[in-house]
XYZ file of C-alpha atoms in Angstrom:
498
model
C -24.050 11.861 -26.067
C -22.067 8.954 -25.206
C -18.576 8.654 -26.114
C -17.316 5.719 -27.876
C -13.288 4.979 -27.027
C -11.174 2.639 -28.718
C -8.116 1.494 -26.810
C -5.424 -0.351 -28.740
C -2.689 -2.863 -27.329
C 0.608 -1.928 -28.948
C 2.686 -5.364 -28.067
C 2.316 -9.193 -28.041
C -0.278 -9.116 -25.439
C -4.348 -8.444 -26.488
C -6.501 -5.929 -24.633
C -10.059 -6.249 -23.629
C -12.350 -4.106 -22.063
C -16.219 -4.915 -20.864
C -19.631 -3.914 -20.669
C -21.682 -2.878 -17.731
C -25.137 -4.742 -17.824
C -26.257 -1.539 -16.495
C -25.734 0.606 -19.115
C -26.939 -0.192 -23.269
C -24.314 0.150 -25.827
C -25.381 2.693 -28.504
C -24.758 2.948 -31.971
C -21.217 3.785 -32.392
C -19.881 7.491 -32.664
C -16.367 8.688 -33.435
C -13.967 6.468 -31.263
C -10.884 8.237 -29.495
C -8.171 5.871 -28.788
C -6.480 4.532 -25.657
C -3.115 3.263 -26.876
C -1.253 0.872 -24.514
C 1.967 0.259 -25.441
C 3.506 -3.036 -23.811
C 7.380 -1.936 -25.021
C 7.519 1.290 -23.284
C 8.032 0.432 -19.797
C 8.085 2.445 -16.218
C 8.618 1.559 -12.463
C 7.949 -1.797 -10.951
C 4.774 -1.748 -8.782
C 5.726 -3.259 -5.141
C 2.031 -3.229 -4.464
C -0.551 -0.940 -2.204
C -1.353 -1.707 1.338
C -1.711 -0.021 4.760
C -0.772 -0.174 8.535
C -2.721 -1.589 11.236
C -0.400 0.305 14.135
C -0.762 1.519 17.700
C -3.427 -1.636 18.436
C -5.581 -1.295 15.695
C -4.370 -4.639 14.829
C -6.263 -5.619 18.133
C -10.064 -5.054 16.966
C -9.619 -7.645 14.239
C -7.091 -10.144 16.264
C -9.272 -9.855 19.411
C -12.537 -10.269 18.188
C -14.930 -12.949 19.309
C -17.187 -13.325 16.803
C -15.109 -15.342 14.127
C -17.216 -14.394 11.240
C -16.641 -10.843 11.184
C -13.405 -11.302 11.836
C -12.773 -13.079 8.842
C -14.757 -10.664 6.622
C -13.130 -7.623 7.717
C -9.833 -10.164 6.820
C -11.288 -11.146 3.643
C -12.071 -7.007 3.317
C -8.664 -6.180 3.738
C -6.840 -8.582 1.552
C -9.014 -11.392 -0.223
C -8.434 -10.487 -4.080
C -11.640 -11.619 -5.110
C -14.088 -10.196 -3.059
C -11.769 -7.359 -0.744
C -9.364 -4.898 -1.739
C -6.711 -7.569 -2.464
C -4.028 -5.600 -0.181
C -0.381 -6.874 -0.727
C 1.355 -4.498 1.874
C 1.522 -4.420 5.726
C 2.995 -1.712 7.255
C 3.698 -2.874 11.070
C 4.410 -0.437 13.832
C 7.868 -2.159 16.090
C 6.930 -0.835 19.778
C 8.913 1.667 22.050
C 6.633 1.869 24.367
C 7.261 0.158 27.952
C 4.151 -0.347 28.469
C 0.395 -0.879 26.337
C -1.878 1.505 27.674
C -3.977 3.340 25.726
C -3.255 2.647 22.121
C 0.631 2.534 22.867
C 2.831 -0.102 20.668
C 4.841 -1.612 23.552
C 8.579 -2.437 23.121
C 10.174 -6.063 23.549
C 13.168 -4.195 25.216
C 11.525 -2.187 27.800
C 14.538 -1.369 30.549
C 17.875 -0.268 30.214
C 20.373 -2.935 30.676
C 22.681 -0.783 31.796
C 24.418 1.145 28.587
C 24.371 0.339 25.084
C 27.415 -2.207 25.379
C 25.147 -4.364 28.055
C 23.223 -7.915 26.860
C 20.044 -6.399 26.640
C 16.700 -7.694 28.331
C 14.340 -8.972 25.003
C 10.908 -9.594 26.566
C 8.723 -10.945 23.417
C 5.393 -10.881 24.273
C 3.890 -13.010 20.751
C 1.434 -10.700 20.363
C 3.305 -7.432 18.910
C 0.015 -5.075 19.909
C -2.185 -7.659 18.085
C -0.460 -7.307 14.682
C 1.417 -10.110 14.054
C -1.609 -12.319 14.307
C -3.148 -10.367 11.354
C -0.231 -10.541 9.526
C 0.106 -14.557 10.334
C -3.128 -14.290 8.601
C -2.183 -12.087 5.186
C 0.836 -14.258 4.700
C -0.450 -17.440 5.340
C -4.368 -17.101 3.928
C -3.972 -14.664 1.958
C -0.207 -14.307 0.493
C 0.713 -11.201 1.290
C 4.199 -10.840 0.639
C 5.018 -7.144 1.350
C 5.670 -7.130 5.160
C 7.458 -3.641 6.334
C 7.894 -3.296 10.180
C 8.500 0.315 11.106
C 9.657 2.128 14.534
C 8.223 5.236 15.275
C 10.784 5.677 17.919
C 13.555 3.650 19.836
C 12.714 2.734 23.150
C 13.365 6.259 25.338
C 16.374 5.283 26.958
C 18.517 4.821 23.412
C 17.538 8.950 22.959
C 18.932 12.000 23.905
C 15.548 13.107 25.442
C 15.674 9.597 27.489
C 11.550 9.512 26.329
C 9.941 7.655 23.637
C 7.763 10.816 22.659
C 8.165 14.024 21.821
C 11.233 13.608 19.377
C 14.698 13.524 20.621
C 17.528 11.723 18.706
C 19.007 8.654 18.527
C 21.823 8.925 20.840
C 25.384 8.289 18.354
C 24.198 10.085 15.296
C 26.124 12.508 14.180
C 25.320 15.895 16.100
C 24.465 13.993 19.447
C 26.068 13.705 22.924
C 24.933 11.923 25.012
C 25.676 10.875 28.099
C 24.642 7.578 28.323
C 26.669 6.987 24.999
C 26.068 5.748 21.268
C 23.080 3.786 21.026
C 23.214 3.368 17.145
C 24.508 -0.315 17.593
C 22.079 -1.246 20.194
C 19.206 0.102 18.190
C 20.288 -1.598 14.805
C 20.182 -4.815 16.739
C 16.878 -4.138 18.326
C 15.378 -3.930 14.778
C 17.467 -7.047 13.685
C 15.744 -9.064 16.593
C 12.408 -7.807 15.980
C 12.555 -9.508 12.513
C 13.716 -13.029 13.541
C 10.957 -12.996 16.152
C 8.491 -12.719 12.729
C 10.812 -15.322 11.421
C 10.311 -17.754 14.340
C 6.485 -17.423 13.611
C 6.680 -18.290 9.977
C 6.458 -14.608 8.854
C 9.594 -12.697 6.630
C 9.986 -9.370 7.146
C 10.603 -8.004 4.184
C 11.285 -4.195 4.678
C 12.298 -2.260 7.911
C 12.431 1.129 8.978
C 13.599 3.584 11.837
C 11.885 6.652 11.709
C 8.274 8.325 11.091
C 7.753 12.265 10.155
C 11.578 12.716 11.737
C 10.860 16.467 11.418
C 7.964 16.823 14.063
C 8.218 15.715 18.109
C 4.297 14.979 18.971
C 3.984 14.148 22.494
C 3.763 10.574 21.837
C 6.211 7.845 19.663
C 8.409 9.700 17.759
C 12.532 9.919 17.083
C 13.979 13.394 15.040
C 16.881 12.950 12.245
C 17.787 14.834 9.199
C 19.613 13.432 6.269
C 22.741 13.274 7.370
C 21.366 11.588 10.622
C 19.641 8.855 9.053
C 22.663 7.984 6.591
C 24.477 7.441 9.597
C 22.415 5.018 11.029
C 21.736 3.513 7.590
C 25.171 2.211 7.560
C 25.362 0.877 10.672
C 22.070 -1.134 9.718
C 23.136 -2.273 6.731
C 25.960 -3.628 8.230
C 24.090 -5.434 11.150
C 21.595 -6.948 8.727
C 24.661 -8.379 6.802
C 26.183 -10.158 10.187
C 23.037 -11.555 10.203
C 22.947 -12.809 7.043
C 19.710 -10.964 6.343
C 20.218 -8.698 3.301
C 19.053 -11.180 1.242
C 15.374 -10.890 2.714
C 14.995 -7.172 4.133
C 15.730 -4.152 3.074
C 16.014 -1.206 4.356
C 12.820 1.892 3.982
C 13.758 5.090 4.897
C 12.363 8.060 6.041
C 8.470 8.174 6.235
C 8.516 11.910 6.494
C 5.475 14.090 6.695
C 5.577 15.442 3.349
C 7.199 15.459 0.043
C 9.810 18.065 0.190
C 11.740 17.188 3.131
C 11.812 13.491 2.063
C 13.678 15.076 -0.834
C 15.244 16.872 0.979
C 16.681 13.846 3.600
C 17.453 11.668 0.334
C 19.488 14.411 -0.799
C 21.765 13.978 2.183
C 21.776 10.117 2.230
C 23.016 10.484 -1.148
C 25.685 12.742 -0.303
C 26.602 10.921 2.304
C 26.836 7.849 0.240
C 24.346 6.007 1.706
C 21.366 5.688 -1.111
C 22.723 1.858 -2.325
C 22.403 0.830 1.209
C 18.479 1.398 1.093
C 15.659 -0.887 -0.631
C 12.598 1.597 -0.339
C 12.440 5.443 0.127
C 9.317 6.289 1.485
C 7.280 9.227 2.577
C 3.876 10.758 3.596
C 1.969 13.727 2.106
C 0.621 15.530 5.208
C 2.634 18.574 4.876
C 2.720 17.865 0.757
C 2.581 15.414 -2.038
C 4.800 14.831 -5.289
C 4.873 17.136 -8.193
C 7.019 14.629 -9.985
C 9.044 11.701 -9.335
C 11.615 11.558 -6.797
C 15.465 12.011 -7.687
C 16.562 8.798 -6.644
C 17.020 5.191 -8.187
C 15.575 3.624 -5.257
C 11.698 2.309 -5.726
C 9.732 4.934 -3.559
C 6.609 4.573 -1.730
C 3.881 6.978 -0.639
C 3.276 4.651 2.876
C 1.024 6.540 4.795
C -2.050 9.265 3.930
C -5.044 9.857 4.285
C -7.652 12.260 5.566
C -7.616 13.510 8.809
C -9.503 16.438 9.037
C -12.756 15.258 7.459
C -15.602 13.760 8.837
C -16.183 10.311 8.463
C -17.784 9.459 5.098
C -18.587 6.577 3.288
C -19.218 8.716 -0.181
C -17.950 7.624 -3.103
C -18.382 11.038 -4.956
C -20.297 14.022 -3.605
C -18.286 17.278 -4.672
C -14.754 15.671 -4.505
C -14.003 16.226 -0.862
C -10.769 14.777 0.820
C -12.482 11.570 1.851
C -14.344 10.414 -0.980
C -13.676 7.279 -2.981
C -13.588 8.960 -6.488
C -10.711 11.487 -4.920
C -8.159 8.718 -3.528
C -9.104 6.749 -6.797
C -7.190 9.668 -8.572
C -4.430 9.990 -5.884
C -3.217 6.825 -6.572
C -3.669 7.676 -10.476
C -1.681 10.638 -9.698
C 1.273 9.127 -7.567
C 1.899 6.241 -10.127
C 1.169 7.953 -13.222
C 2.666 11.240 -12.550
C 5.351 10.823 -10.296
C 6.465 7.059 -10.651
C 5.772 5.703 -7.410
C 6.350 1.804 -7.004
C 4.439 1.262 -3.663
C 1.208 3.434 -2.116
C -0.365 2.558 1.571
C -3.245 4.470 3.058
C -2.670 4.992 7.126
C -5.059 2.675 9.206
C -7.441 -0.116 7.618
C -9.189 -0.354 10.517
C -10.010 2.355 13.140
C -12.814 2.457 16.649
C -15.152 5.153 15.602
C -13.506 7.830 17.404
C -12.439 10.160 16.187
C -14.768 10.494 13.089
C -11.824 11.119 10.420
C -11.199 9.491 7.388
C -7.953 8.125 8.957
C -9.758 4.460 8.420
C -11.113 2.227 5.567
C -12.974 0.716 7.601
C -14.786 1.819 11.194
C -14.919 -0.911 13.721
C -17.102 -1.100 16.940
C -15.051 -2.390 19.891
C -17.504 -4.127 21.297
C -19.830 -7.015 20.336
C -21.821 -6.942 17.710
C -18.259 -5.555 16.431
C -20.342 -3.442 13.568
C -18.438 -2.370 11.320
C -18.923 0.498 8.056
C -16.704 -0.060 4.912
C -15.859 3.342 3.171
C -15.685 3.868 -0.956
C -12.050 4.477 0.087
C -11.326 1.075 0.443
C -13.269 -0.217 -2.708
C -10.960 2.479 -4.524
C -7.985 0.687 -3.569
C -9.558 -2.471 -4.472
C -9.925 -1.343 -8.738
C -5.980 -1.083 -8.203
C -4.367 -3.379 -5.716
C -6.512 -6.931 -7.104
C -5.460 -6.566 -10.430
C -2.351 -4.890 -10.560
C 0.213 -7.475 -8.794
C 3.077 -6.976 -6.884
C 5.833 -7.162 -9.588
C 3.824 -5.741 -12.228
C 5.034 -3.203 -14.824
C 3.640 0.263 -15.482
C 3.570 0.342 -19.625
C 2.700 3.241 -21.794
C -0.908 4.144 -21.848
C -2.246 7.283 -23.737
C -5.096 8.991 -25.501
C -8.771 8.778 -24.694
C -11.100 11.706 -24.395
C -13.506 12.023 -21.210
C -11.242 9.182 -19.430
C -7.200 8.935 -18.125
C -5.888 5.427 -18.097
C -2.962 3.491 -16.611
C -1.796 0.151 -17.979
C 0.089 -2.748 -16.358
C 1.563 -5.786 -17.231
C 1.577 -8.082 -14.270
C 4.210 -10.972 -13.541
C 1.936 -14.145 -14.760
C 1.384 -12.092 -18.266
C -1.791 -10.672 -17.755
C -2.545 -6.954 -18.385
C -4.591 -4.440 -15.782
C -5.672 -1.174 -17.614
C -7.284 1.038 -14.950
C -9.772 4.198 -16.471
C -11.179 6.721 -14.670
C -13.958 8.833 -15.799
C -13.077 12.404 -15.171
C -16.668 13.710 -15.801
C -19.871 13.450 -15.521
C -20.874 11.199 -18.552
C -20.467 7.586 -19.475
C -18.269 6.469 -21.956
C -18.891 3.691 -24.420
C -15.658 1.298 -24.953
C -14.067 -0.391 -28.504
C -11.534 -2.227 -27.738
C -9.472 -3.277 -30.759
C -6.082 -5.913 -30.128
C -3.187 -5.275 -32.497
C -1.482 -9.103 -33.125
C -4.132 -11.237 -31.846
C -7.775 -11.756 -31.277
C -9.112 -12.010 -27.405
C -12.411 -13.445 -26.749
C -12.255 -13.265 -23.245
C -11.218 -10.546 -20.669
C -13.202 -9.093 -17.444
C -14.049 -5.776 -16.399
C -14.891 -4.440 -12.973
C -16.550 -0.944 -11.593
C -16.692 0.916 -8.321
C -18.745 3.976 -7.950
C -21.463 5.491 -6.296
C -23.571 2.030 -6.064
C -21.297 -0.871 -7.261
C -17.955 -2.074 -4.898
C -15.674 -3.080 -7.508
C -18.287 -5.436 -9.066
C -18.268 -7.456 -12.320
C -19.557 -5.876 -15.345
C -20.872 -7.863 -18.403
C -18.471 -7.950 -21.515
C -19.246 -8.190 -25.159
C -17.486 -9.959 -27.046
C -17.458 -9.563 -31.367
C -15.277 -11.137 -34.139
C -12.186 -10.051 -31.533
C -13.722 -6.543 -30.497
C -14.743 -6.144 -26.785
C -17.370 -3.530 -26.218
C -18.121 -1.772 -22.835
C -18.525 1.160 -21.072
C -17.084 3.502 -18.335
C -19.523 4.808 -16.441
C -19.534 8.184 -15.368
C -16.774 9.391 -11.982
C -16.225 5.452 -11.927
C -12.791 4.068 -11.950
C -13.103 0.845 -13.929
C -10.531 -2.015 -14.422
C -10.285 -4.335 -17.383
C -8.301 -7.386 -16.834
C -6.847 -9.302 -19.726
C -5.901 -13.155 -18.995
C -1.988 -13.828 -19.877
C -2.378 -15.543 -23.435
C -1.621 -19.777 -23.861
C 1.313 -20.650 -25.089
C 1.196 -20.745 -29.145
C -0.543 -24.120 -30.345
C 1.120 -26.831 -31.493
C 0.408 -28.136 -34.818
C -2.829 -30.010 -34.526
C -4.074 -28.179 -31.807
C -7.435 -26.532 -30.753
C -6.018 -24.455 -28.340
C -6.776 -21.653 -30.087
C -10.426 -22.314 -30.043
C -10.038 -21.832 -25.839
C -10.113 -17.886 -25.354
C -7.470 -16.281 -27.833
C -7.156 -16.369 -31.922
C -3.729 -15.599 -32.965
C -3.408 -14.064 -36.130
């Protein structure tokens, strides 16, 4: 039996849905209702994205096949044919070289101490990230550019090494013979922002840590919350001096898991540095959120992926960690249950090895540059294409066999994301309060569709459709036109005000 679902919109903007052509609309059954209340609001959405750190950007930047290069960029950023990602997280280099996948620093040599004039050497490439970011900014309109340092250059740290943890010299609890490098590191980060500005790309977020509780054999830097607060104050003052605080916000602290990030935020608050933050950032490798974080700062889940499972392009098989439907649900849980404002996968692209799901697209390094797209990317598409930066999450409740989230975009349009929770399709009837819409679009991702448009049936102001089994379906309702003036026939073109 198919379950008919009724979506009612409370507010002045009407809502619509769609009917997939592959699913016939059966005779109506007793309806359940999803209620979207535009007057009840939650967090503002900053966007969805991924990283291209550790030279992954070079897979696209250096590709000689320009047709495939453009196809990959479209898959990632195009809002009509791809995922429509709206945040880029770039790695700020600390390595003295570019061997392997190292991210090279533009200050490779100790100038002779923390107060000596730095010897900056910008290569105009930034491990391939600059060109890719320029394309995202200029061609696709991506406006949230996040530069994050995994480590300070080694000579600024307690272990004199960019790898294996170590702490920034000068923060609370350190006593480095080389002196206090906090200001020098803050200046370094501000110089990074300037280099990107000279290339026509405004950096909007700057970070200085990555998984600060972890000390791997690659670029890394340790910090506790008090030490992070210590440097946040220096960095904020440096941004103020450079007149950059209206453009660039500080992000912290990219913890491995939610629990450590909560502890760091509490320490930052105790040190009086919370107001200097623009974004709180966390990963989910050692544990995800169980509810909203206790901070007034927007929270991003800024890196997560499936590091253990073998590469898969499957949408749904058994609920595995790399499957597309799993990630559709992961995003839902973050936004709806934890009020997260930004959601980023780890790598957008990566070469085939390792054969894990840490990337959304697997790309060969040599010609003919074959690539394979995972269903994780299309799970993101159903969110990112239609829930645009600045959207406000609004109340969405009810329904049987589905769960939903609703958002009002800056342009006045509404996106309702519906995820099937079981193995049966659900018919959808959309009834509107206050206006009768005659147009809307529906988009489905499931085992056989990649954010593909579905047919819409409209009758007497009611729009009928279906949510396929184990799918994510997004209904997008354009902003209503301005109220018609006397004698105008505007009401005949898409909306009828009642």
